[in-house]
C-alpha atoms as a printed R data frame, in Angstrom:
    type eleno elety resid chain resno      x      y       z
1   ATOM     1    CA   MET     A     1 70.876 32.652 120.577
2   ATOM     2    CA   LYS     A     2 70.019 35.941 119.001
3   ATOM     3    CA   ASN     A     3 66.690 34.700 117.534
4   ATOM     4    CA   LYS     A     4 65.073 34.677 120.937
5   ATOM     5    CA   TYR     A     5 65.176 38.437 121.106
6   ATOM     6    CA   PHE     A     6 63.193 38.610 117.910
7   ATOM     7    CA   PHE     A     7 60.496 36.374 119.216
8   ATOM     8    CA   ALA     A     8 60.340 38.282 122.483
9   ATOM     9    CA   ALA     A     9 59.882 41.553 120.569
10  ATOM    10    CA   SER     A    10 57.033 40.015 118.592
11  ATOM    11    CA   ALA     A    11 55.234 38.926 121.701
12  ATOM    12    CA   ALA     A    12 52.092 41.067 121.190
13  ATOM    13    CA   MET     A    13 51.329 39.925 117.635
14  ATOM    14    CA   LEU     A    14 48.849 37.434 116.445
15  ATOM    15    CA   ALA     A    15 47.752 36.044 113.083
16  ATOM    16    CA   ILE     A    16 45.079 33.512 112.449
17  ATOM    17    CA   VAL     A    17 45.493 29.978 113.571
18  ATOM    18    CA   PHE     A    18 47.882 28.066 111.207
19  ATOM    19    CA   ASN     A    19 45.747 25.008 110.596
20  ATOM    20    CA   THR     A    20 42.669 27.086 109.650
21  ATOM    21    CA   ALA     A    21 44.648 29.295 107.307
22  ATOM    22    CA   LEU     A    22 46.453 26.408 105.570
23  ATOM    23    CA   ALA     A    23 43.298 24.380 105.098
24  ATOM    24    CA   ALA     A    24 41.141 27.214 103.925
25  ATOM    25    CA   ASP     A    25 40.389 27.620 100.204
26  ATOM    26    CA   ALA     A    26 40.376 31.440 100.605
27  ATOM    27    CA   CYS     A    27 42.671 33.483 102.866
28  ATOM    28    CA   PRO     A    28 40.967 35.456 105.571
29  ATOM    29    CA   ASP     A    29 40.820 39.223 105.977
30  ATOM    30    CA   MET     A    30 44.131 39.951 107.786
31  ATOM    31    CA   LYS     A    31 43.013 43.486 108.733
32  ATOM    32    CA   GLU     A    32 40.127 42.104 110.662
33  ATOM    33    CA   SER     A    33 41.617 38.888 112.144
34  ATOM    34    CA   THR     A    34 45.098 39.997 113.202
35  ATOM    35    CA   LEU     A    35 46.636 42.695 115.337
36  ATOM    36    CA   SER     A    36 49.382 43.659 112.837
37  ATOM    37    CA   GLY     A    37 47.167 43.646 109.862
38  ATOM    38    CA   ASP     A    38 48.099 42.753 106.266
39  ATOM    39    CA   TRP     A    39 51.452 44.419 106.202
40  ATOM    40    CA   GLY     A    40 50.597 46.521 103.131
41  ATOM    41    CA   GLY     A    41 49.137 43.570 101.274
42  ATOM    42    CA   LEU     A    42 52.215 41.373 101.753
43  ATOM    43    CA   ARG     A    43 50.593 38.975 104.140
44  ATOM    44    CA   GLY     A    44 47.543 38.366 101.951
45  ATOM    45    CA   SER     A    45 49.742 37.834  98.937
46  ATOM    46    CA   LEU     A    46 51.822 35.297 100.733
47  ATOM    47    CA   CYS     A    47 48.807 33.464 102.015
48  ATOM    48    CA   ASP     A    48 47.434 33.291  98.383
49  ATOM    49    CA   LYS     A    49 50.759 31.648  97.389
50  ATOM    50    CA   GLY     A    50 50.566 29.063 100.237
51  ATOM    51    CA   VAL     A    51 52.669 30.830 102.924
52  ATOM    52    CA   THR     A    52 51.225 31.674 106.346
53  ATOM    53    CA   LEU     A    53 53.009 33.396 109.163
54  ATOM    54    CA   ASP     A    54 51.526 33.456 112.633
55  ATOM    55    CA   LEU     A    55 52.745 35.141 115.737
56  ATOM    56    CA   THR     A    56 51.079 34.576 119.076
57  ATOM    57    CA   HIS     A    57 51.580 35.597 122.705
58  ATOM    58    CA   LYS     A    58 50.051 34.316 125.888
59  ATOM    59    CA   SER     A    59 50.439 35.917 129.370
60  ATOM    60    CA   ASP     A    60 49.196 34.283 132.479
61  ATOM    61    CA   LEU     A    61 48.989 36.041 135.838
62  ATOM    62    CA   PHE     A    62 48.081 33.551 138.554
63  ATOM    63    CA   SER     A    63 47.916 33.777 142.320
64  ATOM    64    CA   ASN     A    64 47.595 31.017 144.853
65  ATOM    65    CA   ARG     A    65 45.339 32.642 147.475
66  ATOM    66    CA   ALA     A    66 45.270 29.811 149.995
67  ATOM    67    CA   GLY     A    67 46.525 26.292 150.765
68  ATOM    68    CA   GLY     A    68 49.053 24.423 148.640
69  ATOM    69    CA   VAL     A    69 52.777 24.964 149.456
70  ATOM    70    CA   ALA     A    70 52.556 28.644 150.007
71  ATOM    71    CA   THR     A    71 50.579 31.747 148.920
72  ATOM    72    CA   GLY     A    72 52.161 33.680 146.102
73  ATOM    73    CA   ARG     A    73 51.828 34.841 142.526
74  ATOM    74    CA   ALA     A    74 53.628 34.365 139.184
75  ATOM    75    CA   TRP     A    75 53.470 35.927 135.725
76  ATOM    76    CA   LEU     A    76 54.070 33.448 132.952
77  ATOM    77    CA   MET     A    77 54.607 34.282 129.305
78  ATOM    78    CA   ASN     A    78 54.920 32.340 126.157
79  ATOM    79    CA   SER     A    79 55.423 33.608 122.568
80  ATOM    80    CA   GLU     A    80 55.345 31.528 119.355
81  ATOM    81    CA   ILE     A    81 55.923 31.959 115.747
82  ATOM    82    CA   ALA     A    82 54.675 29.497 113.157
83  ATOM    83    CA   LEU     A    83 55.394 29.127 109.466
84  ATOM    84    CA   GLY     A    84 53.146 27.086 107.238
85  ATOM    85    CA   LEU     A    85 53.924 26.169 103.682
86  ATOM    86    CA   ASP     A    86 51.420 24.709 101.204
87  ATOM    87    CA   LEU     A    87 53.923 23.049  98.891
88  ATOM    88    CA   GLY     A    88 51.236 22.345  96.313
89  ATOM    89    CA   LYS     A    89 50.741 26.105  95.746
90  ATOM    90    CA   LEU     A    90 54.435 26.944  96.121
91  ATOM    91    CA   ALA     A    91 56.072 24.189  94.157
92  ATOM    92    CA   GLY     A    92 53.439 22.106  92.490
93  ATOM    93    CA   LEU     A    93 53.857 19.220  94.998
94  ATOM    94    CA   ASN     A    94 50.208 18.370  95.402
95  ATOM    95    CA   GLY     A    95 49.265 17.159  98.903
96  ATOM    96    CA   ALA     A    96 52.583 18.275 100.380
97  ATOM    97    CA   SER     A    97 52.918 20.760 103.186
98  ATOM    98    CA   ALA     A    98 55.478 21.919 105.830
99  ATOM    99    CA   PHE     A    99 55.240 23.435 109.279
100 ATOM   100    CA   ILE     A   100 57.824 25.090 111.488
101 ATOM   101    CA   GLN     A   101 56.992 26.324 115.098
102 ATOM   102    CA   TYR     A   102 59.297 28.063 117.455
103 ATOM   103    CA   HIS     A   103 58.476 29.288 121.001
104 ATOM   104    CA   ALA     A   104 60.123 31.497 123.544
105 ATOM   105    CA   GLN     A   105 59.387 31.145 127.256
106 ATOM   106    CA   HIS     A   106 60.000 34.427 129.048
107 ATOM   107    CA   GLY     A   107 61.181 34.036 132.612
108 ATOM   108    CA   ASP     A   108 61.591 30.964 134.891
109 ATOM   109    CA   LEU     A   109 58.737 31.654 137.375
110 ATOM   110    CA   SER     A   110 56.335 28.855 138.474
111 ATOM   111    CA   ILE     A   111 52.837 29.237 139.851
112 ATOM   112    CA   ASN     A   112 52.908 25.542 140.697
113 ATOM   113    CA   ASP     A   113 55.742 26.121 143.134
114 ATOM   114    CA   PHE     A   114 53.011 27.814 145.254
115 ATOM   115    CA   ALA     A   115 50.033 25.588 144.433
116 ATOM   116    CA   GLY     A   116 51.957 22.299 144.482
117 ATOM   117    CA   SER     A   117 49.520 20.519 142.101
118 ATOM   118    CA   PHE     A   118 50.405 17.201 140.445
119 ATOM   119    CA   ALA     A   119 48.268 18.151 137.431
120 ATOM   120    CA   GLY     A   120 49.529 21.727 137.290
121 ATOM   121    CA   VAL     A   121 48.003 25.135 137.082
122 ATOM   122    CA   SER     A   122 48.900 26.688 133.738
123 ATOM   123    CA   ASN     A   123 49.479 24.901 130.457
124 ATOM   124    CA   ILE     A   124 52.118 27.309 129.294
125 ATOM   125    CA   GLU     A   125 54.307 26.880 132.405
126 ATOM   126    CA   THR     A   126 57.656 25.267 131.918
127 ATOM   127    CA   GLY     A   127 59.574 26.658 134.857
128 ATOM   128    CA   GLN     A   128 62.517 27.547 132.601
129 ATOM   129    CA   LYS     A   129 63.501 30.459 130.491
130 ATOM   130    CA   LYS     A   130 64.077 28.975 127.077
131 ATOM   131    CA   SER     A   131 63.718 29.452 123.314
132 ATOM   132    CA   GLN     A   132 63.553 26.414 121.053
133 ATOM   133    CA   PHE     A   133 61.936 24.816 118.037
134 ATOM   134    CA   TYR     A   134 58.759 22.962 119.054
135 ATOM   135    CA   GLN     A   135 57.830 21.369 115.626
136 ATOM   136    CA   ALA     A   136 59.380 21.314 112.246
137 ATOM   137    CA   TRP     A   137 57.937 18.751 109.818
138 ATOM   138    CA   LEU     A   138 57.074 17.764 106.272
139 ATOM   139    CA   GLN     A   139 53.827 16.034 105.369
140 ATOM   140    CA   GLN     A   140 52.612 14.330 102.198
141 ATOM   141    CA   SER     A   141 49.008 13.131 101.617
142 ATOM   142    CA   PHE     A   142 48.018 10.496  99.065
143 ATOM   143    CA   ALA     A   143 44.950  8.954  97.552
144 ATOM   144    CA   ASP     A   144 42.585 11.888  97.848
145 ATOM   145    CA   GLU     A   145 43.985 12.637 101.351
146 ATOM   146    CA   ARG     A   146 42.979  9.224 102.739
147 ATOM   147    CA   TYR     A   147 46.612  8.524 103.639
148 ATOM   148    CA   SER     A   148 49.241 10.969 104.932
149 ATOM   149    CA   LEU     A   149 52.847 10.609 106.029
150 ATOM   150    CA   LEU     A   150 54.574 13.147 108.294
151 ATOM   151    CA   ALA     A   151 58.244 13.244 109.259
152 ATOM   152    CA   GLY     A   152 60.404 15.614 111.316
153 ATOM   153    CA   LEU     A   153 60.291 17.316 114.683
154 ATOM   154    CA   TYR     A   154 56.805 16.385 115.896
155 ATOM   155    CA   ALA     A   155 54.604 16.850 119.039
156 ATOM   156    CA   VAL     A   156 52.197 14.018 119.522
157 ATOM   157    CA   ASP     A   157 49.724 16.179 121.409
158 ATOM   158    CA   SER     A   158 49.037 18.016 118.191
159 ATOM   159    CA   GLU     A   159 47.038 14.986 116.905
160 ATOM   160    CA   PHE     A   160 46.847 12.304 119.634
161 ATOM   161    CA   TYR     A   161 44.738 12.323 122.824
162 ATOM   162    CA   VAL     A   162 43.043 15.505 121.591
163 ATOM   163    CA   THR     A   163 39.549 16.824 122.384
164 ATOM   164    CA   ASP     A   164 38.684 20.246 121.017
165 ATOM   165    CA   THR     A   165 36.141 20.834 123.856
166 ATOM   166    CA   SER     A   166 38.792 20.592 126.458
167 ATOM   167    CA   GLY     A   167 41.103 23.061 124.662
168 ATOM   168    CA   LEU     A   168 39.302 26.000 126.396
169 ATOM   169    CA   PHE     A   169 40.730 25.215 129.839
170 ATOM   170    CA   LEU     A   170 44.085 26.569 131.205
171 ATOM   171    CA   GLN     A   171 45.039 23.645 133.446
172 ATOM   172    CA   PRO     A   172 47.466 21.327 131.811
173 ATOM   173    CA   PRO     A   173 45.569 17.965 131.974
174 ATOM   174    CA   TYR     A   174 43.067 19.176 129.300
175 ATOM   175    CA   GLY     A   175 45.883 19.146 126.810
176 ATOM   176    CA   MET     A   176 48.165 16.267 127.465
177 ATOM   177    CA   SER     A   177 46.522 14.178 130.234
178 ATOM   178    CA   ALA     A   178 48.158 13.986 133.693
179 ATOM   179    CA   GLU     A   179 48.939 10.215 133.643
180 ATOM   180    CA   MET     A   180 50.646 10.271 130.278
181 ATOM   181    CA   ALA     A   181 52.453 13.541 130.911
182 ATOM   182    CA   GLN     A   182 54.431 11.908 133.773
183 ATOM   183    CA   SER     A   183 55.750  9.073 131.533
184 ATOM   184    CA   GLY     A   184 59.176  8.379 130.115
185 ATOM   185    CA   ARG     A   185 62.475  9.760 131.182
186 ATOM   186    CA   SER     A   186 61.541 13.414 130.621
187 ATOM   187    CA   GLY     A   187 57.933 13.167 129.442
188 ATOM   188    CA   PRO     A   188 56.489 12.358 126.041
189 ATOM   189    CA   PRO     A   189 57.056 14.521 122.965
190 ATOM   190    CA   VAL     A   190 54.460 17.310 123.855
191 ATOM   191    CA   PHE     A   191 54.684 20.995 124.592
192 ATOM   192    CA   PRO     A   192 57.112 22.581 125.035
193 ATOM   193    CA   LEU     A   193 59.317 20.133 123.023
194 ATOM   194    CA   GLY     A   194 58.567 17.701 120.222
195 ATOM   195    CA   ALA     A   195 60.852 14.819 119.092
196 ATOM   196    CA   LEU     A   196 62.148 13.561 115.757
197 ATOM   197    CA   GLY     A   197 59.780 11.016 114.435
198 ATOM   198    CA   VAL     A   198 57.220  9.813 111.853
199 ATOM   199    CA   ARG     A   199 53.463  9.715 111.777
200 ATOM   200    CA   VAL     A   200 51.227  7.707 109.409
201 ATOM   201    CA   LYS     A   201 47.445  8.347 109.183
202 ATOM   202    CA   TYR     A   202 44.623  6.735 107.334
203 ATOM   203    CA   SER     A   203 41.085  8.163 107.000
204 ATOM   204    CA   ALA     A   204 38.096  6.478 105.658
205 ATOM   205    CA   GLY     A   205 34.702  8.230 105.929
206 ATOM   206    CA   ASN     A   206 34.243  9.185 109.518
207 ATOM   207    CA   GLY     A   207 36.761  6.814 110.848
208 ATOM   208    CA   TYR     A   208 40.564  7.096 111.119
209 ATOM   209    CA   ALA     A   209 43.687  5.286 112.417
210 ATOM   210    CA   GLN     A   210 47.002  6.898 113.135
211 ATOM   211    CA   VAL     A   211 50.421  5.747 114.433
212 ATOM   212    CA   ALA     A   212 53.343  7.777 115.409
213 ATOM   213    CA   MET     A   213 56.932  6.660 116.392
214 ATOM   214    CA   THR     A   214 59.411  9.263 117.871
215 ATOM   215    CA   ASP     A   215 62.551  9.424 119.777
216 ATOM   216    CA   GLY     A   216 62.027  8.096 123.301
217 ATOM   217    CA   VAL     A   217 63.478 11.235 124.997
218 ATOM   218    CA   PRO     A   218 62.576 14.624 123.489
219 ATOM   219    CA   GLY     A   219 65.413 17.085 123.133
220 ATOM   220    CA   TYR     A   220 68.636 16.761 125.004
221 ATOM   221    CA   PRO     A   221 68.088 16.155 128.779
222 ATOM   222    CA   ASN     A   222 71.534 17.458 129.704
223 ATOM   223    CA   ASN     A   223 70.798 20.847 128.082
224 ATOM   224    CA   ASN     A   224 67.222 22.097 127.890
225 ATOM   225    CA   ASN     A   225 68.266 25.503 126.575
226 ATOM   226    CA   GLY     A   226 67.973 25.938 122.797
227 ATOM   227    CA   SER     A   227 67.059 23.392 120.141
228 ATOM   228    CA   HIS     A   228 69.330 20.448 120.952
229 ATOM   229    CA   LEU     A   229 68.463 16.903 119.716
230 ATOM   230    CA   GLU     A   230 69.907 13.575 120.694
231 ATOM   231    CA   ILE     A   231 69.045 10.245 119.111
232 ATOM   232    CA   GLY     A   232 69.494  6.818 120.690
233 ATOM   233    CA   ASP     A   233 67.233  6.852 123.760
234 ATOM   234    CA   GLY     A   234 64.826  4.247 122.554
235 ATOM   235    CA   THR     A   235 61.556  5.025 120.870
236 ATOM   236    CA   PHE     A   236 58.127  6.225 121.917
237 ATOM   237    CA   THR     A   237 55.130  4.835 119.947
238 ATOM   238    CA   VAL     A   238 51.422  5.878 120.042
239 ATOM   239    CA   ALA     A   239 48.529  4.511 118.112
240 ATOM   240    CA   GLU     A   240 44.904  5.792 118.008
241 ATOM   241    CA   ILE     A   241 41.794  4.747 116.259
242 ATOM   242    CA   GLY     A   242 38.712  6.867 116.298
243 ATOM   243    CA   TYR     A   243 35.459  8.167 114.824
244 ATOM   244    CA   ILE     A   244 34.702 11.736 113.970
245 ATOM   245    CA   GLY     A   245 31.114 12.458 112.961
246 ATOM   246    CA   GLY     A   246 29.106 15.480 112.062
247 ATOM   247    CA   ALA     A   247 30.278 18.401 109.944
248 ATOM   248    CA   GLU     A   248 28.874 21.177 112.129
249 ATOM   249    CA   THR     A   249 28.529 19.605 115.616
250 ATOM   250    CA   ILE     A   250 31.124 17.856 117.861
251 ATOM   251    CA   ASN     A   251 31.125 14.098 117.781
252 ATOM   252    CA   LYS     A   252 34.379 12.240 118.410
253 ATOM   253    CA   THR     A   253 35.353  8.953 120.102
254 ATOM   254    CA   ALA     A   254 38.854  7.504 120.210
255 ATOM   255    CA   LEU     A   255 40.930  4.751 121.801
256 ATOM   256    CA   GLY     A   256 44.698  4.959 122.089
257 ATOM   257    CA   LEU     A   257 47.796  2.956 123.204
258 ATOM   258    CA   TRP     A   258 51.304  4.118 123.762
259 ATOM   259    CA   ASN     A   259 54.594  2.368 124.628
260 ATOM   260    CA   TYR     A   260 58.260  3.186 125.327
261 ATOM   261    CA   SER     A   261 60.812  0.678 123.923
262 ATOM   262    CA   THR     A   262 62.867  1.152 127.001
263 ATOM   263    CA   SER     A   263 61.756 -0.051 130.511
264 ATOM   264    CA   ALA     A   264 60.980  1.974 133.544
265 ATOM   265    CA   SER     A   265 62.061  1.373 137.141
266 ATOM   266    CA   ASP     A   266 59.633 -0.088 139.680
267 ATOM   267    CA   LEU     A   267 58.777  2.260 142.436
268 ATOM   268    CA   SER     A   268 59.707 -0.189 145.203
269 ATOM   269    CA   GLU     A   269 60.725 -3.667 144.048
270 ATOM   270    CA   VAL     A   270 64.328 -4.606 143.289
271 ATOM   271    CA   ASP     A   271 66.027 -7.419 141.475
272 ATOM   272    CA   ALA     A   272 68.562 -9.918 142.710
273 ATOM   273    CA   LEU     A   273 71.388 -7.346 142.577
274 ATOM   274    CA   GLY     A   274 69.496 -4.787 144.502
275 ATOM   275    CA   ASN     A   275 68.756 -2.611 141.524
276 ATOM   276    CA   PRO     A   276 65.169 -1.339 140.798
277 ATOM   277    CA   ALA     A   277 63.097 -3.947 138.970
278 ATOM   278    CA   GLN     A   278 62.424 -3.066 135.346
279 ATOM   279    CA   ARG     A   279 58.861 -2.813 134.056
280 ATOM   280    CA   THR     A   280 57.131 -2.211 130.781
281 ATOM   281    CA   ASP     A   281 56.462  1.460 130.211
282 ATOM   282    CA   ARG     A   282 53.032  1.750 128.464
283 ATOM   283    CA   GLY     A   283 49.500  3.010 128.816
284 ATOM   284    CA   ILE     A   284 46.064  3.162 127.323
285 ATOM   285    CA   TYR     A   285 43.547  5.951 126.918
286 ATOM   286    CA   PHE     A   286 39.944  6.603 125.919
287 ATOM   287    CA   LEU     A   287 38.220  9.897 124.943
288 ATOM   288    CA   ALA     A   288 34.941 11.111 123.799
289 ATOM   289    CA   GLU     A   289 33.247 14.514 123.177
290 ATOM   290    CA   ARG     A   290 29.797 15.467 122.017
291 ATOM   291    CA   THR     A   291 27.594 18.478 121.276
292 ATOM   292    CA   LEU     A   292 24.832 18.067 123.832
293 ATOM   293    CA   LEU     A   293 22.767 21.164 122.858
294 ATOM   294    CA   ALA     A   294 23.200 23.121 119.579
295 ATOM   295    CA   GLU     A   295 21.719 26.604 119.267
296 ATOM   296    CA   PRO     A   296 19.057 26.829 116.557
297 ATOM   297    CA   GLY     A   297 20.537 28.270 113.303
298 ATOM   298    CA   ASN     A   298 24.150 28.072 114.534
299 ATOM   299    CA   PRO     A   299 25.237 24.507 115.487
300 ATOM   300    CA   ALA     A   300 28.782 25.744 116.310
301 ATOM   301    CA   GLN     A   301 27.328 27.409 119.341
302 ATOM   302    CA   GLY     A   302 25.860 25.603 122.319
303 ATOM   303    CA   LEU     A   303 26.824 23.106 125.041
304 ATOM   304    CA   ALA     A   304 29.408 20.440 124.463
305 ATOM   305    CA   ALA     A   305 30.993 17.894 126.911
306 ATOM   306    CA   PHE     A   306 34.088 15.709 126.964
307 ATOM   307    CA   VAL     A   307 35.307 12.812 128.976
308 ATOM   308    CA   ARG     A   308 38.866 11.402 129.020
309 ATOM   309    CA   PHE     A   309 40.484  8.514 130.811
310 ATOM   310    CA   GLY     A   310 43.971  6.973 130.771
311 ATOM   311    CA   ALA     A   311 45.871  4.349 132.796
312 ATOM   312    CA   VAL     A   312 49.593  3.492 133.002
313 ATOM   313    CA   ASN     A   313 51.722  0.749 134.659
314 ATOM   314    CA   LYS     A   314 50.694  0.845 138.316
315 ATOM   315    CA   ASN     A   315 54.174 -0.299 139.446
316 ATOM   316    CA   VAL     A   316 56.073  2.622 137.893
317 ATOM   317    CA   TYR     A   317 54.383  6.002 138.301
318 ATOM   318    CA   GLN     A   318 52.907  8.309 140.978
319 ATOM   319    CA   ALA     A   319 49.488  8.288 139.314
320 ATOM   320    CA   ASP     A   320 48.229  4.995 137.775
321 ATOM   321    CA   TRP     A   321 45.225  6.591 136.203
322 ATOM   322    CA   SER     A   322 43.540  9.910 135.667
323 ATOM   323    CA   GLY     A   323 40.125 10.904 134.375
324 ATOM   324    CA   SER     A   324 38.586 14.184 133.180
325 ATOM   325    CA   LEU     A   325 35.119 15.423 132.612
326 ATOM   326    CA   GLY     A   326 34.152 18.886 131.422
327 ATOM   327    CA   PHE     A   327 31.546 21.228 129.775
328 ATOM   328    CA   ASN     A   328 32.070 23.982 127.303
329 ATOM   329    CA   TYR     A   329 29.292 26.405 126.246
330 ATOM   330    CA   ALA     A   330 30.093 28.631 123.179
331 ATOM   331    CA   GLY     A   331 28.057 31.737 122.811
332 ATOM   332    CA   LEU     A   332 26.179 31.531 126.037
333 ATOM   333    CA   ILE     A   333 25.547 35.308 126.283
334 ATOM   334    CA   ASP     A   334 23.484 36.974 123.498
335 ATOM   335    CA   GLY     A   335 25.747 39.227 121.323
336 ATOM   336    CA   ARG     A   336 28.941 37.461 122.573
337 ATOM   337    CA   ASP     A   337 28.954 34.627 120.011
338 ATOM   338    CA   GLU     A   338 32.715 34.075 120.118
339 ATOM   339    CA   ASP     A   339 32.900 33.801 123.960
340 ATOM   340    CA   ALA     A   340 32.975 30.511 125.772
341 ATOM   341    CA   VAL     A   341 32.482 29.443 129.408
342 ATOM   342    CA   GLY     A   342 33.593 26.113 130.809
343 ATOM   343    CA   LEU     A   343 33.685 23.905 133.919
344 ATOM   344    CA   ALA     A   344 35.922 20.901 134.141
345 ATOM   345    CA   VAL     A   345 37.278 18.380 136.786
346 ATOM   346    CA   THR     A   346 40.261 15.993 136.708
347 ATOM   347    CA   THR     A   347 41.067 13.286 139.220
348 ATOM   348    CA   SER     A   348 44.580 11.671 139.276
349 ATOM   349    CA   HIS     A   349 44.666  8.527 141.328
350 ATOM   350    CA   ALA     A   350 47.854  7.685 143.320
351 ATOM   351    CA   SER     A   351 49.221  4.180 142.616
352 ATOM   352    CA   ARG     A   352 49.201  1.734 145.584
353 ATOM   353    CA   LYS     A   353 52.962  1.646 145.781
354 ATOM   354    CA   TYR     A   354 53.302  5.372 145.668
355 ATOM   355    CA   GLN     A   355 50.721  5.684 148.521
356 ATOM   356    CA   GLN     A   356 52.717  3.146 150.545
357 ATOM   357    CA   LEU     A   357 56.128  4.855 150.001
358 ATOM   358    CA   ASN     A   358 54.869  8.408 150.619
359 ATOM   359    CA   ALA     A   359 51.963  7.951 153.016
360 ATOM   360    CA   SER     A   360 50.033  9.962 150.478
361 ATOM   361    CA   ASP     A   361 46.403 10.620 149.839
362 ATOM   362    CA   SER     A   362 44.694  8.413 147.344
363 ATOM   363    CA   ALA     A   363 44.074 11.086 144.703
364 ATOM   364    CA   GLU     A   364 44.257 14.685 143.634
365 ATOM   365    CA   THR     A   365 41.262 16.406 142.146
366 ATOM   366    CA   VAL     A   366 41.453 19.725 140.300
367 ATOM   367    CA   ILE     A   367 38.518 21.885 139.280
368 ATOM   368    CA   GLU     A   368 38.588 24.806 136.898
369 ATOM   369    CA   LEU     A   369 35.817 27.401 136.046
370 ATOM   370    CA   THR     A   370 36.857 29.752 133.256
371 ATOM   371    CA   TYR     A   371 35.425 32.314 130.736
372 ATOM   372    CA   ARG     A   372 37.095 33.221 127.502
373 ATOM   373    CA   ALA     A   373 36.066 36.723 126.336
374 ATOM   374    CA   GLN     A   374 36.956 37.444 122.716
375 ATOM   375    CA   ILE     A   375 37.517 41.168 122.959
376 ATOM   376    CA   GLN     A   376 38.686 41.543 119.327
377 ATOM   377    CA   ALA     A   377 39.268 38.980 116.639
378 ATOM   378    CA   TRP     A   378 43.033 39.103 117.672
379 ATOM   379    CA   LEU     A   379 42.620 39.596 121.434
380 ATOM   380    CA   ALA     A   380 41.108 37.429 124.230
381 ATOM   381    CA   LEU     A   381 40.969 37.690 128.037
382 ATOM   382    CA   GLN     A   382 40.259 34.647 130.068
383 ATOM   383    CA   PRO     A   383 39.852 34.619 133.867
384 ATOM   384    CA   SER     A   384 40.231 31.269 135.658
385 ATOM   385    CA   LEU     A   385 39.151 29.997 139.047
386 ATOM   386    CA   GLN     A   386 40.800 26.809 140.230
387 ATOM   387    CA   TYR     A   387 40.275 24.569 143.249
388 ATOM   388    CA   ILE     A   388 42.920 21.860 143.966
389 ATOM   389    CA   ASN     A   389 41.874 19.182 146.373
390 ATOM   390    CA   ASN     A   390 44.800 17.222 148.020
391 ATOM   391    CA   PRO     A   391 47.626 18.887 146.049
392 ATOM   392    CA   ASN     A   392 50.082 16.328 144.771
393 ATOM   393    CA   MET     A   393 48.344 13.672 146.822
394 ATOM   394    CA   ASP     A   394 50.259 15.143 149.800
395 ATOM   395    CA   SER     A   395 48.368 14.761 153.041
396 ATOM   396    CA   THR     A   396 50.321 17.560 154.723
397 ATOM   397    CA   LEU     A   397 49.085 20.196 152.169
398 ATOM   398    CA   LYS     A   398 45.773 22.052 152.473
399 ATOM   399    CA   ASP     A   399 43.500 22.404 149.479
400 ATOM   400    CA   ALA     A   400 44.734 25.233 147.214
401 ATOM   401    CA   ARG     A   401 42.600 28.017 145.746
402 ATOM   402    CA   VAL     A   402 44.055 29.769 142.579
403 ATOM   403    CA   VAL     A   403 42.741 32.726 140.652
404 ATOM   404    CA   GLY     A   404 44.213 33.941 137.417
405 ATOM   405    CA   MET     A   405 43.889 35.708 134.075
406 ATOM   406    CA   ARG     A   406 45.182 34.890 130.633
407 ATOM   407    CA   LEU     A   407 45.803 37.516 127.883
408 ATOM   408    CA   GLU     A   408 46.094 36.060 124.445
409 ATOM   409    CA   ALA     A   409 47.107 38.419 121.692
């Protein structure tokens, strides 16, 4: 499709983050916050009218220095364009909004082909060269924004199982967790592809409850190129209740459940006809994040921590649970208030049946140390050091050591 060349050409451009721009009462200074500026005043004018247009690009250069499957390096690139519409400003539809997000994956290289990690190395890696719509939805809020209804092409990792503190890290399990990412026929509706669905949310004070139901298989499994959709593969449902406290510091706790309407095949057991026994395909998760130390006069800076844990049907998947713990310090160095440094660890535990079938190790543990340097308001550089213990729970693989750098523009 011709559109992919446009998005590739816009790879070095960035605007402000969509959610911030859409929620803000006043539009930001485009000249200061974006690489391409205000476009002669056009961009600021559109923002005042409720239209935001954001272009982002991420490039990851990673090298597996030792262990894993083999030594080697890969350059990964992902570009996105996002259009946000405040339909209250545009059309007088108070509480209504729309969002369209399209991404282009440049190249089909994989750093994980070298590292061999179950959890993965880079959260922008897909292993395929593709261009497709990621999200495209309409949302309407009611009753002073206590209720909201969203419908369209939707990615559940935009609102479910989310901890802001873990968003610093480049390894995949700090976005969508490792145990849930392996679920379903081709994974849940998360990056790089959402699914058609609806989401209902209720907020009261500091508490909230939200439920989403989507197509059970995102996209069109027989053709991953382009924006193809196919309905009729069952449903995926996820529900989460939580608490978010503190206007300036981080304080979130949540509990979630998810379920596919279709069953999943047992790893080893069979029925009377010799076919794989069918099991329920569901899971549960818990998350919490807190500000542990806020800097005086600037509570947005300081030390924060997160913990995440999730479990799935032990008869169905390679990992029956995974857990993460991490720390994120914003503004550690004087004069570098927008920088952040973090250390995180994730353990994915191999299910008993998987261990028996594959003579595998009992778990894989990945560790990441990273520092995000905000060079300009529109440019960040982020080196990452990763250690992967027991890659893919494979007893024949040595521990992997990965170094890398992300450029986000």
